[in-house]
């Protein structure tokens, strides 16, 4: 089943890889570089996203996106996949506790990202490796 997916990460590599693979899998994808851009899209986007891949970095502005979605009833079915750095994982997961957010630890594999798109992914998280050659990008 085709899903509407929003990918938010300042890394163009991650945006391109995820959007390419997700589109090839039959999904509709919108990409944005910042949480502020994502909030603007959500405010005017007629088609509510089914899933949001959201990079959470040290600035933690991504939490505004999560709070916005949780505060609006039309997003009740929207799921999140938080993309986090290993060294920030514990702190971020404590903050997100109870928010029904799955996560990927950067760097991650595209296969594990795609696995989180399916309905069978409920409650699944992955810690994997994305082989882009840009390990530090997206921090």
Coordinates of N, CA and C in Angstrom, one line a residue:
X1 N 0.8 -1.2 0.0 CA 0.0 0.0 0.0 C 0.9 1.3 0.0
X2 N 0.6 2.2 -0.9 CA 1.4 3.4 -1.0 C 1.1 4.3 0.2
X3 N 2.2 4.8 0.7 CA 2.1 5.7 1.9 C 2.7 7.1 1.5
X4 N 2.2 8.1 2.2 CA 2.7 9.5 2.1 C 3.7 9.7 3.2
X5 N 4.9 10.0 2.8 CA 6.1 10.1 3.7 C 6.8 11.4 3.6
X6 N 7.1 12.0 4.7 CA 7.8 13.2 4.8 C 9.2 12.8 5.4
X7 N 10.3 13.2 4.7 CA 11.7 13.0 5.2 C 12.3 14.3 5.6
X8 N 12.7 14.4 6.8 CA 13.3 15.7 7.3 C 14.7 15.4 7.8
X9 N 15.7 15.9 7.1 CA 17.1 15.8 7.5 C 17.9 16.8 6.7
X10 N 18.8 17.4 7.4 CA 19.6 18.4 6.7 C 20.6 17.8 5.7
X11 N 20.9 16.5 5.8 CA 21.8 15.8 4.9 C 21.1 15.5 3.6
X12 N 21.6 16.1 2.5 CA 21.0 15.9 1.2 C 21.2 14.4 0.8
X13 N 22.3 13.8 1.3 CA 22.5 12.4 1.0 C 21.4 11.5 1.5
X14 N 21.1 11.7 2.8 CA 20.0 11.0 3.4 C 18.7 11.3 2.8
X15 N 18.4 12.5 2.5 CA 17.1 12.9 1.8 C 17.0 12.1 0.4
X16 N 18.1 12.2 -0.3 CA 18.1 11.6 -1.7 C 18.0 10.1 -1.6
X17 N 18.8 9.4 -0.7 CA 18.7 8.0 -0.6 C 17.3 7.5 -0.2
X18 N 16.8 8.1 0.9 CA 15.5 7.7 1.4 C 14.4 7.9 0.4
X19 N 14.4 9.1 -0.2 CA 13.3 9.4 -1.1 C 13.4 8.6 -2.4
X20 N 14.6 8.3 -2.9 CA 14.7 7.4 -4.1 C 14.2 6.0 -3.8
X21 N 14.7 5.4 -2.7 CA 14.2 4.0 -2.4 C 12.7 4.0 -2.0
X22 N 12.2 5.0 -1.3 CA 10.8 5.0 -1.0 C 9.9 5.2 -2.2
X23 N 10.4 6.1 -3.1 CA 9.6 6.2 -4.3 C 9.6 5.0 -5.2
X24 N 10.8 4.3 -5.3 CA 10.9 3.1 -6.0 C 10.0 2.0 -5.4
X25 N 9.7 2.1 -4.1 CA 8.8 1.1 -3.4 C 7.4 1.5 -3.6
X26 N 7.1 2.6 -4.3 CA 5.7 3.0 -4.6 C 5.1 4.1 -3.7
X27 N 6.0 4.7 -2.9 CA 5.4 5.7 -1.9 C 5.6 7.1 -2.4
X28 N 4.7 8.0 -1.9 CA 4.8 9.4 -2.2 C 5.7 10.1 -1.2
X29 N 6.7 10.9 -1.6 CA 7.7 11.4 -0.7 C 7.9 12.9 -0.9
X30 N 8.0 13.6 0.3 CA 8.3 15.0 0.3 C 9.6 15.1 1.2
X31 N 10.6 15.9 0.8 CA 11.8 16.0 1.6 C 11.9 17.5 2.1
X32 N 12.4 17.7 3.3 CA 12.7 19.0 3.8 C 14.0 18.9 4.6
X33 N 14.7 20.0 4.6 CA 16.0 20.1 5.3 C 16.0 20.4 6.8
X34 N 14.9 21.2 7.2 CA 14.9 21.6 8.6 C 13.5 21.3 9.2
X35 N 13.5 21.3 10.5 CA 12.2 21.1 11.2 C 11.2 22.3 10.9
X36 N 11.8 23.5 10.8 CA 10.9 24.6 10.5 C 10.3 24.5 9.1
X37 N 11.0 24.0 8.1 CA 10.5 23.7 6.8 C 9.4 22.6 6.9
X38 N 9.6 21.6 7.7 CA 8.6 20.6 7.9 C 7.4 21.1 8.5
X39 N 7.5 22.0 9.5 CA 6.3 22.6 10.1 C 5.5 23.4 9.1
X40 N 6.1 24.1 8.2 CA 5.4 24.8 7.1 C 4.7 23.9 6.2
X41 N 5.3 22.8 5.8 CA 4.7 21.8 5.0 C 3.5 21.2 5.7
X42 N 3.6 20.8 6.9 CA 2.5 20.2 7.7 C 1.3 21.2 7.8
X43 N 1.6 22.5 7.9 CA 0.5 23.5 8.0 C -0.3 23.6 6.7
X44 N 0.3 23.3 5.6 CA -0.4 23.5 4.3 C -0.6 22.3 3.5
X45 N 0.0 21.2 3.9 CA -0.1 19.9 3.2 C -1.5 19.3 3.3
X46 N -2.1 19.2 2.1 CA -3.5 18.7 2.1 C -3.5 17.2 2.4
X47 N -2.5 16.4 2.0 CA -2.5 15.0 2.3 C -1.6 14.8 3.5
X48 N -2.3 14.4 4.6 CA -1.6 14.1 5.8 C -0.6 13.0 5.6
X49 N 0.7 13.1 6.1 CA 1.6 12.1 5.9 C 1.3 10.9 6.8
X50 N 1.6 9.7 6.3 CA 1.4 8.5 7.1 C 2.6 8.3 8.0
X51 N 3.8 8.7 7.5 CA 5.0 8.5 8.2 C 5.9 9.7 8.1
X52 N 6.7 10.0 9.1 CA 7.6 11.1 9.1 C 9.0 10.5 9.5
X53 N 10.0 10.5 8.6 CA 11.4 10.3 9.0 C 11.9 11.6 9.5
X54 N 12.3 11.7 10.7 CA 12.7 13.0 11.3 C 14.1 12.9 12.0
X55 N 15.0 13.6 11.5 CA 16.3 13.7 12.1 C 16.2 14.5 13.4
X56 N 16.7 14.0 14.4 CA 16.7 14.7 15.7 C 18.2 14.9 16.1
X57 N 18.6 16.2 16.1 CA 20.0 16.5 16.4 C 20.1 17.3 17.7
X58 N 21.3 17.7 17.9 CA 21.6 18.3 19.2 C 20.8 19.6 19.5
X59 N 20.3 20.2 18.5 CA 19.4 21.4 18.7 C 18.0 21.1 19.1
X60 N 17.6 19.9 18.8 CA 16.3 19.3 19.3 C 15.1 20.1 18.8
X61 N 15.2 20.8 17.7 CA 14.1 21.6 17.1 C 13.1 20.6 16.5
X62 N 13.5 19.4 16.3 CA 12.6 18.4 15.7 C 11.4 18.0 16.7
X63 N 11.6 18.3 18.0 CA 10.6 18.0 18.9 C 9.3 18.8 18.6
X64 N 9.5 20.0 18.1 CA 8.4 20.9 17.7 C 7.5 20.2 16.7
X65 N 8.1 19.5 15.8 CA 7.4 18.7 14.7 C 6.5 17.7 15.4
X66 N 7.1 16.9 16.3 CA 6.4 15.9 17.0 C 5.3 16.5 17.8
X67 N 5.5 17.6 18.6 CA 4.5 18.2 19.3 C 3.3 18.7 18.5
X68 N 3.7 19.3 17.3 CA 2.7 19.8 16.4 C 1.8 18.7 15.9
X69 N 2.4 17.6 15.5 CA 1.6 16.5 15.0 C 0.7 15.9 16.1
X70 N 1.2 15.7 17.3 CA 0.5 15.2 18.4 C -0.7 16.1 18.8
X71 N -0.6 17.4 18.6 CA -1.6 18.4 19.0 C -2.7 18.5 18.0
X72 N -2.6 17.9 16.8 CA -3.6 18.0 15.8 C -4.3 16.7 15.4
X73 N -5.6 16.6 15.6 CA -6.3 15.3 15.4 C -6.1 14.7 14.0
X74 N -6.0 15.5 13.0 CA -5.8 14.9 11.6 C -4.6 14.1 11.5
X75 N -3.6 14.2 12.4 CA -2.4 13.4 12.3 C -2.4 12.2 13.3
X76 N -3.6 11.8 13.7 CA -3.6 10.7 14.7 C -3.0 9.4 14.2
X77 N -3.0 9.2 12.9 CA -2.5 7.9 12.4 C -1.0 8.1 12.0
X78 N -0.5 9.3 12.0 CA 0.9 9.6 11.5 C 1.9 9.0 12.5
X79 N 2.8 8.2 12.0 CA 3.9 7.6 12.8 C 5.2 8.3 12.5
X80 N 6.1 8.2 13.5 CA 7.5 8.8 13.3 C 8.6 7.8 13.4
X81 N 9.6 8.0 12.6 CA 10.9 7.3 12.7 C 11.9 8.4 13.0
X82 N 12.4 8.4 14.2 CA 13.5 9.4 14.6 C 14.8 8.9 14.2
X83 N 15.6 9.7 13.5 CA 16.9 9.3 13.0 C 17.9 10.0 14.0
X84 N 18.6 9.3 14.8 CA 19.4 9.8 15.9 C 20.9 9.3 15.8
X85 N 21.7 10.1 16.4 CA 23.1 9.7 16.5 C 23.3 8.8 17.7
X86 N 24.2 7.9 17.6 CA 24.4 6.9 18.7 C 24.7 7.6 20.0
X87 N 25.5 8.7 20.0 CA 25.9 9.3 21.3 C 24.7 10.1 21.9
X88 N 23.7 10.4 21.1 CA 22.5 11.1 21.6 C 21.3 10.2 21.9
X89 N 21.5 8.9 21.5 CA 20.3 8.0 21.6 C 19.6 7.9 22.9
X90 N 20.4 7.7 24.0 CA 19.8 7.5 25.3 C 19.0 8.7 25.7
X91 N 19.6 9.9 25.6 CA 18.9 11.2 26.0 C 17.6 11.4 25.1
X92 N 17.7 11.2 23.8 CA 16.6 11.4 23.0 C 15.5 10.4 23.3
X93 N 15.8 9.1 23.5 CA 14.8 8.1 23.8 C 14.1 8.4 25.1
X94 N 14.8 8.9 26.1 CA 14.2 9.3 27.4 C 13.1 10.5 27.1
X95 N 13.5 11.4 26.3 CA 12.7 12.5 25.9 C 11.4 12.1 25.2
X96 N 11.6 11.1 24.3 CA 10.5 10.6 23.4 C 9.7 9.5 24.1
X97 N 10.0 9.1 25.3 CA 9.3 8.0 25.9 C 7.8 8.2 25.9
X98 N 7.1 7.3 25.5 CA 5.6 7.4 25.4 C 5.1 8.0 24.2
X99 N 6.0 8.5 23.3 CA 5.5 9.2 22.1 C 5.3 8.3 20.9
X100 N 5.4 7.0 21.1 CA 5.2 6.0 20.0 C 6.1 6.4 18.8
X101 N 7.3 6.6 19.0 CA 8.3 7.0 18.0 C 9.3 5.8 17.9
X102 N 9.4 5.3 16.6 CA 10.5 4.3 16.4 C 11.7 5.1 16.0
X103 N 12.9 4.4 16.0 CA 14.1 5.1 15.7 C 15.1 4.3 14.9
X104 N 16.0 5.0 14.2 CA 17.1 4.5 13.5 C 18.3 5.2 14.0
X105 N 19.4 4.5 14.3 CA 20.6 5.1 14.8 C 21.5 5.3 13.5
X106 N 21.9 6.6 13.3 CA 22.8 7.0 12.2 C 24.2 6.5 12.5
X107 N 24.9 5.9 11.6 CA 24.5 5.6 10.2 C 23.6 4.3 10.2
X108 N 22.7 4.2 9.3 CA 21.8 3.1 9.2 C 21.7 2.6 7.8
X109 N 21.2 1.3 7.6 CA 21.1 0.8 6.3 C 19.7 1.1 5.7
X110 N 19.7 1.3 4.4 CA 18.4 1.6 3.7 C 17.4 0.5 3.9
X111 N 17.9 -0.7 4.0 CA 16.9 -1.9 4.2 C 16.2 -1.7 5.5
X112 N 16.9 -1.3 6.6 CA 16.3 -1.2 7.9 C 15.3 0.0 7.9
X113 N 15.7 1.1 7.2 CA 14.8 2.2 7.0 C 13.5 1.8 6.3
X114 N 13.6 1.1 5.2 CA 12.5 0.6 4.5 C 11.6 -0.4 5.3
X115 N 12.2 -1.2 6.2 CA 11.5 -2.1 7.0 C 10.6 -1.4 8.0
X116 N 10.9 -0.2 8.4 CA 10.1 0.6 9.3 C 8.9 1.3 8.6
X117 N 8.8 1.2 7.3 CA 7.7 1.8 6.6 C 6.5 0.9 6.6
X118 N 6.7 -0.4 6.6 CA 5.6 -1.4 6.5 C 4.8 -1.5 7.8
X119 N 3.5 -2.0 7.7 CA 2.7 -2.1 8.8 C 3.2 -3.0 9.9
X120 N 4.0 -4.0 9.5 CA 4.6 -4.9 10.4 C 5.7 -4.3 11.3
X121 N 6.0 -3.0 11.1 CA 7.0 -2.4 11.8 C 6.6 -1.8 13.2
X122 N 5.3 -1.9 13.5 CA 4.8 -1.3 14.7 C 5.7 -1.7 15.9
X123 N 6.2 -0.7 16.6 CA 7.1 -0.9 17.7 C 8.5 -1.4 17.4
X124 N 8.9 -1.4 16.2 CA 10.2 -1.9 15.8 C 11.2 -0.7 15.8
X125 N 12.4 -1.0 16.2 CA 13.5 0.0 16.1 C 14.7 -0.7 15.5
X126 N 15.6 0.1 14.9 CA 16.7 -0.5 14.3 C 18.0 0.2 14.6
X127 N 19.0 -0.5 14.8 CA 20.4 0.1 14.9 C 21.2 -0.5 13.9
X128 N 21.5 0.2 12.8 CA 22.2 -0.3 11.6 C 23.2 0.7 11.1
X129 N 23.6 0.3 9.9 CA 24.6 1.2 9.2 C 24.2 1.6 7.8
X130 N 24.2 2.9 7.6 CA 23.9 3.4 6.2 C 25.2 3.6 5.5
X131 N 25.4 2.9 4.4 CA 26.7 3.0 3.7 C 26.7 4.0 2.6
X132 N 26.9 5.3 3.1 CA 26.9 6.4 2.1 C 28.3 7.0 1.9
X133 N 29.2 6.6 2.8 CA 30.5 7.2 2.7 C 30.6 8.6 3.3
X134 N 29.4 9.0 3.9 CA 29.4 10.3 4.6 C 29.0 10.1 6.0
X135 N 29.7 9.4 6.8 CA 29.4 9.1 8.1 C 29.1 10.3 9.0
X136 N 29.8 11.3 8.8 CA 29.6 12.5 9.7 C 28.5 13.4 9.2
X137 N 28.0 13.2 8.0 CA 26.9 14.1 7.5 C 25.6 13.9 8.3
X138 N 24.9 15.0 8.5 CA 23.6 14.9 9.1 C 23.7 15.2 10.6
X139 N 24.9 15.5 11.1 CA 25.0 15.8 12.5 C 24.6 17.2 12.8

